[in-house]
Amino acid sequence: MSTAAAAYTAVTEAERRSIVIGVLIAMLLAALDQTIVAPAIPTIGAELGDAGYLTWIVSAYFLTATAVTPLYGSLADIHGRRTTLYTAMGIFLAGSLLCALAPSMLVLVLGRAVQGLGGGGLMALAQTVIGDLVPPKERGRFVFYISGTWAIASVAGPVLGGIISEHLDWRVIFWLNLPLAALAFLMTNAPLKRLPWVRREHRLDLRGALLLVTATVLLMLALTWGGTRLPWLSPTLLSLLAAAGLLTVLLAIHLQRTEEPLIPIAVLRNPVVLSATVSVFFAMAAYIGLSVHIPLYLELVQGLGSSYAGLALVGYMGGTVIGANAAARTLQRVRHYKRLPAAGLLLSAAGLCALAYWADSIDTWTTVASIVVIGIGSGAQFPITTVSVQNAVEPHDLGVATGALGFMRSLGSAIGVSVLGAVGTASGIAHGIGVAGSSVPVERLSGSAFVPVFLAAAFCLLLASVSLALMEERPLRGREPSPRGSATEG
């Protein structure tokens, strides 16, 4: 029996369930902290001052989380899943304590950056551990749980953050991470000790890691500051982009020349990995960008209050979960498993084009129905790309490949928010938003202001669909038979 098959059968069904729940709780910690802080930002600014740095409360976390995501894949392959998972969790909790006790804005931003260093690992390692536990042919339903976790965080985070900041103390947001992390540890500690992995006897590529992290941070800084603190064509911003591009070129040269690269060239050249990561990049750019602009459209064009616009966003997230579940269930039943998500992305793109065409005349209920359909079509892609990538690489590269996919997912999210935000600003959306951080509209906008945003998102989904359609469909690996010739449960 191979090491991969041994991993599938090393734990009992109850232990597997405990590990999955535990790592999903750990992943929920990281996902929540991307969304839960936003409603508390005005309260935090009023207490700590330095309002000019309020946006860094969000961007500092996103910067570091995006930069370190692929590093954790290599660390997990070298040092093991359990050790790496708990290291990430410890870093995340250290950052949470720093945030909860922060006496100033500078300390809070620093704490958020430390949180991101751990949070990026929690998001990548959850998928890697599940990849160890379940063979690709059976992994669809577990990937659906991951999509559900993201949906819960996307919907519950802003609601919970608003309630805590309004009725309790904003610092409770960070204290809440401690009991959740303790629960994740208790559920995973014992069974993870029994989970084998394919050990890589290599050293971490520190030079490659430094190049990757620095290039990513520079790019994210440019995307964070562009159109807000600095004009897009300012010398400072162009210098950041040029430096990020130069470091990326140096990283590519380094990966080709070093004997033990951070991301093996064989993994990067794998056609399945390439197509899937490109598809995920564009899909997430549209998905996260729309999650910001859909509530704005409902408030500024259709006149809904922020609470009702938030409820409509639940339909978008819920549609994503439905689409992910439908696609995940097809993995075990159909041979051409990429057709459904590729068609779903085209359906979402068509829905956005229709929304753009009728942006001035469509009623609220039709809008909500449309965004549910758009969510369903987008969600169908996420489980298929994850399973396809994990199925296409050797077990000893599972962590690296999953980390690369997570990195492109995070990078696509960041770029999507920045690019769609720039498109929206150019079309006049910012004129309808109140001052001093308020989301109350000072004037109703024409739906035409959102047409460029919807069309840009539709174009991203079209590119995601084309990339997925070009991806090779390889037979999904199942459980390998035991020496007795029968399937082994566990």
GROMACS .gro file of C-alpha atoms in nm:
model
  490
    1MET     CA    1   0.000   0.000   0.000
    2SER     CA    2   0.142   0.345  -0.092
    3THR     CA    3   0.200   0.622   0.160
    4ALA     CA    4  -0.099   0.813   0.020
    5ALA     CA    5  -0.324   0.512   0.065
    6ALA     CA    6  -0.184   0.459   0.414
    7ALA     CA    7  -0.280   0.817   0.502
    8TYR     CA    8  -0.636   0.755   0.387
    9THR     CA    9  -0.668   0.451   0.615
   10ALA     CA   10  -0.449   0.554   0.910
   11VAL     CA   11  -0.735   0.714   1.103
   12THR     CA   12  -1.087   0.598   1.178
   13GLU     CA   13  -1.395   0.763   1.035
   14ALA     CA   14  -1.463   0.934   1.370
   15GLU     CA   15  -1.105   1.065   1.384
   16ARG     CA   16  -1.127   1.185   1.027
   17ARG     CA   17  -1.446   1.372   1.106
   18SER     CA   18  -1.283   1.528   1.413
   19ILE     CA   19  -0.980   1.642   1.212
   20VAL     CA   20  -1.195   1.789   0.935
   21ILE     CA   21  -1.412   1.984   1.182
   22GLY     CA   22  -1.103   2.102   1.368
   23VAL     CA   23  -0.916   2.229   1.063
   24LEU     CA   24  -1.232   2.395   0.933
   25ILE     CA   25  -1.263   2.580   1.266
   26ALA     CA   26  -0.900   2.687   1.227
   27MET     CA   27  -0.976   2.799   0.872
   28LEU     CA   28  -1.285   2.985   0.998
   29LEU     CA   29  -1.060   3.184   1.231
   30ALA     CA   30  -0.854   3.313   0.940
   31ALA     CA   31  -1.154   3.372   0.713
   32LEU     CA   32  -1.352   3.559   0.980
   33ASP     CA   33  -1.067   3.796   1.049
   34GLN     CA   34  -1.081   3.910   0.686
   35THR     CA   35  -1.441   4.029   0.728
   36ILE     CA   36  -1.527   4.078   1.096
   37VAL     CA   37  -1.313   4.389   1.156
   38ALA     CA   38  -1.458   4.614   0.883
   39PRO     CA   39  -1.777   4.723   1.070
   40ALA     CA   40  -1.571   4.810   1.378
   41ILE     CA   41  -1.326   5.039   1.197
   42PRO     CA   42  -1.507   5.371   1.279
   43THR     CA   43  -1.525   5.274   1.649
   44ILE     CA   44  -1.158   5.174   1.651
   45GLY     CA   45  -1.060   5.502   1.485
   46ALA     CA   46  -1.256   5.705   1.739
   47GLU     CA   47  -1.072   5.536   2.028
   48LEU     CA   48  -0.718   5.502   1.892
   49GLY     CA   49  -0.697   5.801   1.658
   50ASP     CA   50  -0.467   5.816   1.353
   51ALA     CA   51  -0.766   5.784   1.120
   52GLY     CA   52  -0.539   5.811   0.817
   53TYR     CA   53  -0.421   5.456   0.884
   54LEU     CA   54  -0.764   5.296   0.930
   55THR     CA   55  -0.747   5.111   0.598
   56TRP     CA   56  -0.431   4.936   0.714
   57ILE     CA   57  -0.639   4.749   0.974
   58VAL     CA   58  -0.772   4.546   0.682
   59SER     CA   59  -0.486   4.567   0.432
   60ALA     CA   60  -0.208   4.469   0.677
   61TYR     CA   61  -0.379   4.135   0.739
   62PHE     CA   62  -0.444   4.075   0.371
   63LEU     CA   63  -0.088   4.172   0.273
   64THR     CA   64   0.089   3.921   0.496
   65ALA     CA   65  -0.170   3.643   0.457
   66THR     CA   66  -0.141   3.654   0.078
   67ALA     CA   67   0.238   3.667   0.081
   68VAL     CA   68   0.298   3.364   0.307
   69THR     CA   69   0.029   3.128   0.174
   70PRO     CA   70   0.260   2.932  -0.061
   71LEU     CA   71   0.534   2.913   0.203
   72TYR     CA   72   0.318   2.703   0.431
   73GLY     CA   73   0.269   2.441   0.163
   74SER     CA   74   0.644   2.379   0.151
   75LEU     CA   75   0.677   2.390   0.529
   76ALA     CA   76   0.400   2.132   0.565
   77ASP     CA   77   0.575   1.899   0.320
   78ILE     CA   78   0.907   1.938   0.502
   79HIS     CA   79   0.805   1.943   0.870
   80GLY     CA   80   0.466   1.772   0.869
   81ARG     CA   81   0.105   1.890   0.880
   82ARG     CA   82   0.054   1.891   1.258
   83THR     CA   83   0.367   2.090   1.346
   84THR     CA   84   0.308   2.346   1.072
   85LEU     CA   85  -0.063   2.383   1.153
   86TYR     CA   86  -0.001   2.455   1.519
   87THR     CA   87   0.283   2.693   1.437
   88ALA     CA   88   0.046   2.893   1.215
   89MET     CA   89  -0.219   2.884   1.485
   90GLY     CA   90   0.029   3.007   1.747
   91ILE     CA   91   0.139   3.298   1.527
   92PHE     CA   92  -0.226   3.385   1.460
   93LEU     CA   93  -0.311   3.386   1.832
   94ALA     CA   94  -0.005   3.598   1.913
   95GLY     CA   95  -0.129   3.853   1.663
   96SER     CA   96  -0.482   3.835   1.810
   97LEU     CA   97  -0.347   3.909   2.160
   98LEU     CA   98  -0.145   4.200   2.025
   99CYS     CA   99  -0.457   4.342   1.861
  100ALA     CA  100  -0.676   4.292   2.169
  101LEU     CA  101  -0.425   4.475   2.391
  102ALA     CA  102  -0.321   4.739   2.136
  103PRO     CA  103  -0.279   5.085   2.295
  104SER     CA  104  -0.233   5.261   1.961
  105MET     CA  105  -0.316   5.233   1.593
  106LEU     CA  106   0.044   5.141   1.508
  107VAL     CA  107   0.040   4.843   1.745
  108LEU     CA  108  -0.299   4.733   1.614
  109VAL     CA  109  -0.178   4.738   1.253
  110LEU     CA  110   0.132   4.544   1.356
  111GLY     CA  111  -0.089   4.289   1.532
  112ARG     CA  112  -0.302   4.252   1.221
  113ALA     CA  113   0.011   4.188   1.013
  114VAL     CA  114   0.117   3.916   1.258
  115GLN     CA  115  -0.233   3.768   1.241
  116GLY     CA  116  -0.200   3.750   0.864
  117LEU     CA  117   0.130   3.562   0.892
  118GLY     CA  118  -0.057   3.287   1.075
  119GLY     CA  119  -0.391   3.321   0.898
  120GLY     CA  120  -0.241   3.257   0.554
  121GLY     CA  121  -0.113   2.925   0.683
  122LEU     CA  122  -0.443   2.824   0.842
  123MET     CA  123  -0.626   2.872   0.512
  124ALA     CA  124  -0.374   2.674   0.306
  125LEU     CA  125  -0.316   2.394   0.559
  126ALA     CA  126  -0.684   2.314   0.605
  127GLN     CA  127  -0.709   2.209   0.241
  128THR     CA  128  -0.377   2.023   0.257
  129VAL     CA  129  -0.482   1.817   0.560
  130ILE     CA  130  -0.814   1.729   0.397
  131GLY     CA  131  -0.616   1.629   0.087
  132ASP     CA  132  -0.420   1.387   0.308
  133LEU     CA  133  -0.732   1.239   0.463
  134VAL     CA  134  -0.950   1.177   0.159
  135PRO     CA  135  -0.867   1.045  -0.192
  136PRO     CA  136  -0.951   1.282  -0.481
  137LYS     CA  137  -1.252   1.080  -0.598
  138GLU     CA  138  -1.421   1.126  -0.258
  139ARG     CA  139  -1.292   1.475  -0.183
  140GLY     CA  140  -1.574   1.675  -0.342
  141ARG     CA  141  -1.803   1.674  -0.040
  142PHE     CA  142  -1.519   1.786   0.184
  143VAL     CA  143  -1.426   2.070  -0.051
  144PHE     CA  144  -1.791   2.172  -0.028
  145TYR     CA  145  -1.744   2.208   0.349
  146ILE     CA  146  -1.454   2.444   0.279
  147SER     CA  147  -1.673   2.656   0.050
  148GLY     CA  148  -1.940   2.657   0.318
  149THR     CA  149  -1.688   2.778   0.574
  150TRP     CA  150  -1.592   3.068   0.349
  151ALA     CA  151  -1.958   3.154   0.293
  152ILE     CA  152  -2.028   3.153   0.667
  153ALA     CA  153  -1.732   3.381   0.731
  154SER     CA  154  -1.833   3.616   0.449
  155VAL     CA  155  -2.188   3.653   0.581
  156ALA     CA  156  -2.144   3.618   0.957
  157GLY     CA  157  -1.824   3.823   0.984
  158PRO     CA  158  -1.969   4.169   0.909
  159VAL     CA  159  -2.284   4.099   1.111
  160LEU     CA  160  -2.092   3.973   1.414
  161GLY     CA  161  -1.836   4.251   1.394
  162GLY     CA  162  -2.109   4.514   1.386
  163ILE     CA  163  -2.291   4.367   1.686
  164ILE     CA  164  -1.973   4.337   1.893
  165SER     CA  165  -1.850   4.689   1.816
  166GLU     CA  166  -2.191   4.842   1.882
  167HIS     CA  167  -2.300   4.655   2.196
  168LEU     CA  168  -1.975   4.528   2.352
  169ASP     CA  169  -1.613   4.633   2.291
  170TRP     CA  170  -1.430   4.604   1.960
  171ARG     CA  171  -1.146   4.423   2.138
  172VAL     CA  172  -1.381   4.128   2.195
  173ILE     CA  173  -1.344   4.058   1.821
  174PHE     CA  174  -0.986   3.946   1.886
  175TRP     CA  175  -1.045   3.778   2.223
  176LEU     CA  176  -1.301   3.557   2.048
  177ASN     CA  177  -1.020   3.384   1.858
  178LEU     CA  178  -0.878   3.221   2.172
  179PRO     CA  179  -1.166   2.979   2.254
  180LEU     CA  180  -1.214   2.894   1.886
  181ALA     CA  181  -0.845   2.808   1.850
  182ALA     CA  182  -0.855   2.598   2.168
  183LEU     CA  183  -1.150   2.401   2.027
  184ALA     CA  184  -0.967   2.342   1.698
  185PHE     CA  185  -0.660   2.220   1.887
  186LEU     CA  186  -0.857   1.977   2.106
  187MET     CA  187  -1.033   1.824   1.805
  188THR     CA  188  -0.721   1.773   1.593
  189ASN     CA  189  -0.427   1.715   1.829
  190ALA     CA  190  -0.461   1.342   1.901
  191PRO     CA  191  -0.578   1.215   1.558
  192LEU     CA  192  -0.324   1.427   1.366
  193LYS     CA  193  -0.044   1.241   1.545
  194ARG     CA  194  -0.153   0.927   1.360
  195LEU     CA  195  -0.171   1.086   1.017
  196PRO     CA  196   0.137   1.002   0.804
  197TRP     CA  197   0.263   1.225   0.525
  198VAL     CA  198   0.513   1.187   0.245
  199ARG     CA  199   0.819   1.352   0.396
  200ARG     CA  200   1.043   1.568   0.178
  201GLU     CA  201   1.403   1.560   0.294
  202HIS     CA  202   1.477   1.912   0.173
  203ARG     CA  203   1.562   2.250   0.316
  204LEU     CA  204   1.331   2.546   0.276
  205ASP     CA  205   1.425   2.773  -0.015
  206LEU     CA  206   1.478   3.088   0.193
  207ARG     CA  207   1.601   3.299  -0.098
  208GLY     CA  208   1.297   3.206  -0.304
  209ALA     CA  209   1.074   3.273  -0.005
  210LEU     CA  210   1.226   3.619   0.043
  211LEU     CA  211   1.184   3.706  -0.325
  212LEU     CA  212   0.825   3.579  -0.328
  213VAL     CA  213   0.721   3.759  -0.008
  214THR     CA  214   0.887   4.088  -0.106
  215ALA     CA  215   0.738   4.089  -0.457
  216THR     CA  216   0.393   4.010  -0.320
  217VAL     CA  217   0.408   4.277  -0.050
  218LEU     CA  218   0.516   4.543  -0.301
  219LEU     CA  219   0.237   4.445  -0.541
  220MET     CA  220  -0.021   4.446  -0.261
  221LEU     CA  221   0.100   4.785  -0.139
  222ALA     CA  222   0.053   4.925  -0.489
  223LEU     CA  223  -0.297   4.776  -0.510
  224THR     CA  224  -0.385   4.902  -0.161
  225TRP     CA  225  -0.267   5.258  -0.221
  226GLY     CA  226  -0.373   5.290  -0.586
  227GLY     CA  227  -0.662   5.531  -0.632
  228THR     CA  228  -0.681   5.609  -0.259
  229ARG     CA  229  -0.360   5.738  -0.102
  230LEU     CA  230  -0.181   5.776  -0.437
  231PRO     CA  231  -0.290   5.828  -0.800
  232TRP     CA  232  -0.253   5.518  -1.015
  233LEU     CA  233   0.006   5.689  -1.237
  234SER     CA  234   0.208   5.848  -0.957
  235PRO     CA  235   0.587   5.787  -0.962
  236THR     CA  236   0.574   5.611  -0.624
  237LEU     CA  237   0.304   5.369  -0.735
  238LEU     CA  238   0.471   5.298  -1.067
  239SER     CA  239   0.798   5.235  -0.884
  240LEU     CA  240   0.629   4.983  -0.657
  241LEU     CA  241   0.481   4.800  -0.954
  242ALA     CA  242   0.813   4.804  -1.140
  243ALA     CA  243   0.997   4.669  -0.835
  244ALA     CA  244   0.738   4.395  -0.790
  245GLY     CA  245   0.773   4.300  -1.157
  246LEU     CA  246   1.153   4.292  -1.137
  247LEU     CA  247   1.148   4.072  -0.828
  248THR     CA  248   0.901   3.839  -0.998
  249VAL     CA  249   1.139   3.797  -1.289
  250LEU     CA  250   1.426   3.729  -1.047
  251LEU     CA  251   1.208   3.474  -0.868
  252ALA     CA  252   1.133   3.295  -1.196
  253ILE     CA  253   1.506   3.281  -1.278
  254HIS     CA  254   1.586   3.157  -0.928
  255LEU     CA  255   1.325   2.879  -0.942
  256GLN     CA  256   1.476   2.752  -1.266
  257ARG     CA  257   1.833   2.750  -1.140
  258THR     CA  258   1.812   2.630  -0.779
  259GLU     CA  259   1.822   2.260  -0.699
  260GLU     CA  260   1.555   2.279  -0.427
  261PRO     CA  261   1.314   2.557  -0.530
  262LEU     CA  262   1.037   2.688  -0.310
  263ILE     CA  263   0.782   2.583  -0.575
  264PRO     CA  264   0.910   2.295  -0.790
  265ILE     CA  265   0.917   2.379  -1.160
  266ALA     CA  266   0.749   2.045  -1.233
  267VAL     CA  267   0.449   2.162  -1.030
  268LEU     CA  268   0.436   2.500  -1.204
  269ARG     CA  269   0.462   2.338  -1.547
  270ASN     CA  270   0.190   2.087  -1.473
  271PRO     CA  271  -0.082   2.183  -1.723
  272VAL     CA  272  -0.363   2.101  -1.479
  273VAL     CA  273  -0.210   2.318  -1.206
  274LEU     CA  274  -0.151   2.603  -1.453
  275SER     CA  275  -0.505   2.602  -1.595
  276ALA     CA  276  -0.671   2.561  -1.255
  277THR     CA  277  -0.475   2.839  -1.083
  278VAL     CA  278  -0.539   3.083  -1.369
  279SER     CA  279  -0.910   2.998  -1.355
  280VAL     CA  280  -0.922   3.046  -0.978
  281PHE     CA  281  -0.738   3.379  -1.005
  282PHE     CA  282  -0.996   3.533  -1.240
  283ALA     CA  283  -1.295   3.373  -1.069
  284MET     CA  284  -1.191   3.511  -0.729
  285ALA     CA  285  -1.123   3.853  -0.877
  286ALA     CA  286  -1.486   3.868  -0.989
  287TYR     CA  287  -1.629   3.693  -0.681
  288ILE     CA  288  -1.472   3.912  -0.411
  289GLY     CA  289  -1.498   4.229  -0.618
  290LEU     CA  290  -1.872   4.172  -0.663
  291SER     CA  291  -1.921   4.101  -0.292
  292VAL     CA  292  -1.814   4.462  -0.232
  293HIS     CA  293  -2.011   4.623  -0.517
  294ILE     CA  294  -2.341   4.433  -0.503
  295PRO     CA  295  -2.445   4.592  -0.169
  296LEU     CA  296  -2.339   4.932  -0.303
  297TYR     CA  297  -2.558   4.883  -0.610
  298LEU     CA  298  -2.857   4.788  -0.397
  299GLU     CA  299  -2.808   5.090  -0.168
  300LEU     CA  300  -2.707   5.360  -0.412
  301VAL     CA  301  -2.924   5.265  -0.710
  302GLN     CA  302  -3.222   5.081  -0.565
  303GLY     CA  303  -3.237   5.270  -0.236
  304LEU     CA  304  -3.217   4.978   0.007
  305GLY     CA  305  -3.081   5.025   0.358
  306SER     CA  306  -2.749   4.868   0.451
  307SER     CA  307  -2.912   4.589   0.655
  308TYR     CA  308  -3.133   4.480   0.364
  309ALA     CA  309  -2.843   4.506   0.121
  310GLY     CA  310  -2.646   4.280   0.353
  311LEU     CA  311  -2.928   4.027   0.356
  312ALA     CA  312  -2.933   4.029  -0.023
  313LEU     CA  313  -2.563   3.949  -0.014
  314VAL     CA  314  -2.651   3.633   0.182
  315GLY     CA  315  -2.828   3.517  -0.135
  316TYR     CA  316  -2.508   3.566  -0.333
  317MET     CA  317  -2.302   3.369  -0.082
  318GLY     CA  318  -2.574   3.105  -0.046
  319GLY     CA  319  -2.584   3.060  -0.421
  320THR     CA  320  -2.209   3.000  -0.415
  321VAL     CA  321  -2.253   2.721  -0.161
  322ILE     CA  322  -2.529   2.564  -0.373
  323GLY     CA  323  -2.311   2.574  -0.683
  324ALA     CA  324  -2.012   2.430  -0.499
  325ASN     CA  325  -2.224   2.148  -0.356
  326ALA     CA  326  -2.371   2.061  -0.695
  327ALA     CA  327  -2.029   2.049  -0.861
  328ALA     CA  328  -1.874   1.852  -0.574
  329ARG     CA  329  -2.142   1.583  -0.598
  330THR     CA  330  -2.074   1.532  -0.968
  331LEU     CA  331  -1.713   1.433  -0.906
  332GLN     CA  332  -1.805   1.075  -0.822
  333ARG     CA  333  -2.077   1.042  -1.085
  334VAL     CA  334  -1.952   1.188  -1.413
  335ARG     CA  335  -1.641   1.152  -1.622
  336HIS     CA  336  -1.626   1.507  -1.759
  337TYR     CA  337  -1.639   1.687  -1.425
  338LYS     CA  338  -1.514   2.022  -1.556
  339ARG     CA  339  -1.811   2.082  -1.787
  340LEU     CA  340  -2.055   2.186  -1.515
  341PRO     CA  341  -1.832   2.453  -1.357
  342ALA     CA  342  -1.717   2.584  -1.696
  343ALA     CA  343  -2.082   2.624  -1.799
  344GLY     CA  344  -2.161   2.775  -1.458
  345LEU     CA  345  -1.901   3.046  -1.504
  346LEU     CA  346  -2.047   3.129  -1.846
  347LEU     CA  347  -2.394   3.146  -1.688
  348SER     CA  348  -2.264   3.388  -1.424
  349ALA     CA  349  -2.099   3.602  -1.691
  350ALA     CA  350  -2.424   3.611  -1.887
  351GLY     CA  351  -2.614   3.706  -1.570
  352LEU     CA  352  -2.380   3.997  -1.510
  353CYS     CA  353  -2.420   4.115  -1.869
  354ALA     CA  354  -2.797   4.106  -1.825
  355LEU     CA  355  -2.766   4.296  -1.496
  356ALA     CA  356  -2.555   4.556  -1.674
  357TYR     CA  357  -2.807   4.589  -1.959
  358TRP     CA  358  -3.104   4.644  -1.723
  359ALA     CA  359  -2.910   4.821  -1.446
  360ASP     CA  360  -3.142   5.123  -1.452
  361SER     CA  361  -3.475   4.940  -1.470
  362ILE     CA  362  -3.447   4.607  -1.291
  363ASP     CA  363  -3.648   4.570  -0.968
  364THR     CA  364  -3.503   4.455  -0.636
  365TRP     CA  365  -3.643   4.101  -0.631
  366THR     CA  366  -3.522   4.032  -0.984
  367THR     CA  367  -3.182   4.168  -0.885
  368VAL     CA  368  -3.165   3.935  -0.585
  369ALA     CA  369  -3.267   3.638  -0.800
  370SER     CA  370  -2.998   3.733  -1.052
  371ILE     CA  371  -2.720   3.751  -0.796
  372VAL     CA  372  -2.823   3.414  -0.652
  373VAL     CA  373  -2.786   3.262  -1.001
  374ILE     CA  374  -2.451   3.440  -1.044
  375GLY     CA  375  -2.338   3.294  -0.712
  376ILE     CA  376  -2.445   2.943  -0.812
  377GLY     CA  377  -2.252   2.961  -1.139
  378SER     CA  378  -1.939   3.098  -0.970
  379GLY     CA  379  -1.944   2.851  -0.682
  380ALA     CA  380  -1.941   2.546  -0.911
  381GLN     CA  381  -1.580   2.618  -1.004
  382PHE     CA  382  -1.414   2.617  -0.663
  383PRO     CA  383  -1.429   2.247  -0.559
  384ILE     CA  384  -1.340   2.125  -0.908
  385THR     CA  385  -1.018   2.327  -0.932
  386THR     CA  386  -0.901   2.225  -0.584
  387VAL     CA  387  -0.960   1.854  -0.639
  388SER     CA  388  -0.813   1.866  -0.992
  389VAL     CA  389  -0.489   2.026  -0.869
  390GLN     CA  390  -0.449   1.785  -0.578
  391ASN     CA  391  -0.523   1.492  -0.809
  392ALA     CA  392  -0.268   1.605  -1.069
  393VAL     CA  393   0.043   1.618  -0.847
  394GLU     CA  394   0.241   1.358  -0.659
  395PRO     CA  395   0.161   1.316  -0.288
  396HIS     CA  396   0.492   1.474  -0.183
  397ASP     CA  397   0.396   1.792  -0.376
  398LEU     CA  398   0.042   1.811  -0.238
  399GLY     CA  399   0.118   2.087   0.010
  400VAL     CA  400   0.310   2.296  -0.244
  401ALA     CA  401   0.041   2.266  -0.510
  402THR     CA  402  -0.240   2.346  -0.265
  403GLY     CA  403  -0.043   2.644  -0.134
  404ALA     CA  404   0.008   2.775  -0.487
  405LEU     CA  405  -0.365   2.747  -0.552
  406GLY     CA  406  -0.442   2.931  -0.229
  407PHE     CA  407  -0.192   3.201  -0.315
  408MET     CA  408  -0.356   3.264  -0.654
  409ARG     CA  409  -0.696   3.266  -0.486
  410SER     CA  410  -0.584   3.534  -0.240
  411LEU     CA  411  -0.400   3.734  -0.504
  412GLY     CA  412  -0.704   3.724  -0.733
  413SER     CA  413  -0.922   3.848  -0.446
  414ALA     CA  414  -0.694   4.142  -0.378
  415ILE     CA  415  -0.658   4.240  -0.741
  416GLY     CA  416  -1.031   4.199  -0.800
  417VAL     CA  417  -1.120   4.440  -0.521
  418SER     CA  418  -0.861   4.692  -0.639
  419VAL     CA  419  -0.939   4.673  -1.011
  420LEU     CA  420  -1.319   4.672  -0.979
  421GLY     CA  421  -1.287   4.948  -0.720
  422ALA     CA  422  -1.083   5.157  -0.965
  423VAL     CA  423  -1.338   5.091  -1.240
  424GLY     CA  424  -1.620   5.194  -1.006
  425THR     CA  425  -1.441   5.509  -0.896
  426ALA     CA  426  -1.382   5.610  -1.257
  427SER     CA  427  -1.753   5.561  -1.336
  428GLY     CA  428  -1.866   5.783  -1.048
  429ILE     CA  429  -1.977   5.537  -0.779
  430ALA     CA  430  -1.780   5.722  -0.510
  431HIS     CA  431  -2.001   6.032  -0.557
  432GLY     CA  432  -2.295   5.844  -0.408
  433ILE     CA  433  -2.124   5.744  -0.088
  434GLY     CA  434  -2.141   5.963   0.221
  435VAL     CA  435  -1.839   6.118   0.387
  436ALA     CA  436  -1.648   6.016   0.701
  437GLY     CA  437  -1.671   5.648   0.628
  438SER     CA  438  -2.053   5.641   0.619
  439SER     CA  439  -2.221   5.414   0.367
  440VAL     CA  440  -2.541   5.624   0.368
  441PRO     CA  441  -2.592   5.761   0.019
  442VAL     CA  442  -2.603   6.137  -0.021
  443GLU     CA  443  -2.770   6.096  -0.358
  444ARG     CA  444  -2.920   5.820  -0.568
  445LEU     CA  445  -2.709   5.707  -0.857
  446SER     CA  446  -2.800   5.591  -1.203
  447GLY     CA  447  -2.752   5.220  -1.261
  448SER     CA  448  -2.523   5.310  -1.551
  449ALA     CA  449  -2.250   5.389  -1.297
  450PHE     CA  450  -2.228   5.016  -1.217
  451VAL     CA  451  -2.235   4.892  -1.576
  452PRO     CA  452  -1.853   4.901  -1.619
  453VAL     CA  453  -1.812   4.711  -1.290
  454PHE     CA  454  -2.055   4.436  -1.393
  455LEU     CA  455  -1.898   4.404  -1.737
  456ALA     CA  456  -1.544   4.390  -1.595
  457ALA     CA  457  -1.652   4.112  -1.357
  458ALA     CA  458  -1.821   3.928  -1.644
  459PHE     CA  459  -1.499   3.945  -1.846
  460CYS     CA  460  -1.306   3.794  -1.552
  461LEU     CA  461  -1.557   3.508  -1.532
  462LEU     CA  462  -1.528   3.451  -1.905
  463LEU     CA  463  -1.150   3.419  -1.872
  464ALA     CA  464  -1.199   3.181  -1.578
  465SER     CA  465  -1.433   2.965  -1.784
  466VAL     CA  466  -1.193   2.950  -2.080
  467SER     CA  467  -0.904   2.853  -1.853
  468LEU     CA  468  -1.111   2.579  -1.693
  469ALA     CA  469  -1.228   2.451  -2.030
  470LEU     CA  470  -0.864   2.417  -2.137
  471MET     CA  471  -0.776   2.215  -1.825
  472GLU     CA  472  -0.699   1.847  -1.883
  473GLU     CA  473  -0.943   1.608  -1.718
  474ARG     CA  474  -0.750   1.328  -1.551
  475PRO     CA  475  -0.917   1.025  -1.388
  476LEU     CA  476  -0.956   1.089  -1.017
  477ARG     CA  477  -0.759   0.862  -0.788
  478GLY     CA  478  -0.962   0.651  -0.548
  479ARG     CA  479  -0.861   0.443  -0.250
  480GLU     CA  480  -0.592   0.193  -0.335
  481PRO     CA  481  -0.680  -0.164  -0.249
  482SER     CA  482  -0.541  -0.322   0.064
  483PRO     CA  483  -0.311  -0.628   0.037
  484ARG     CA  484  -0.617  -0.848   0.065
  485GLY     CA  485  -0.760  -0.691  -0.244
  486SER     CA  486  -1.054  -0.517  -0.081
  487ALA     CA  487  -1.116  -0.152  -0.014
  488THR     CA  488  -1.011  -0.038   0.328
  489GLU     CA  489  -1.245   0.188   0.520
  490GLY     CA  490  -1.127   0.462   0.750
   0.00000   0.00000   0.00000
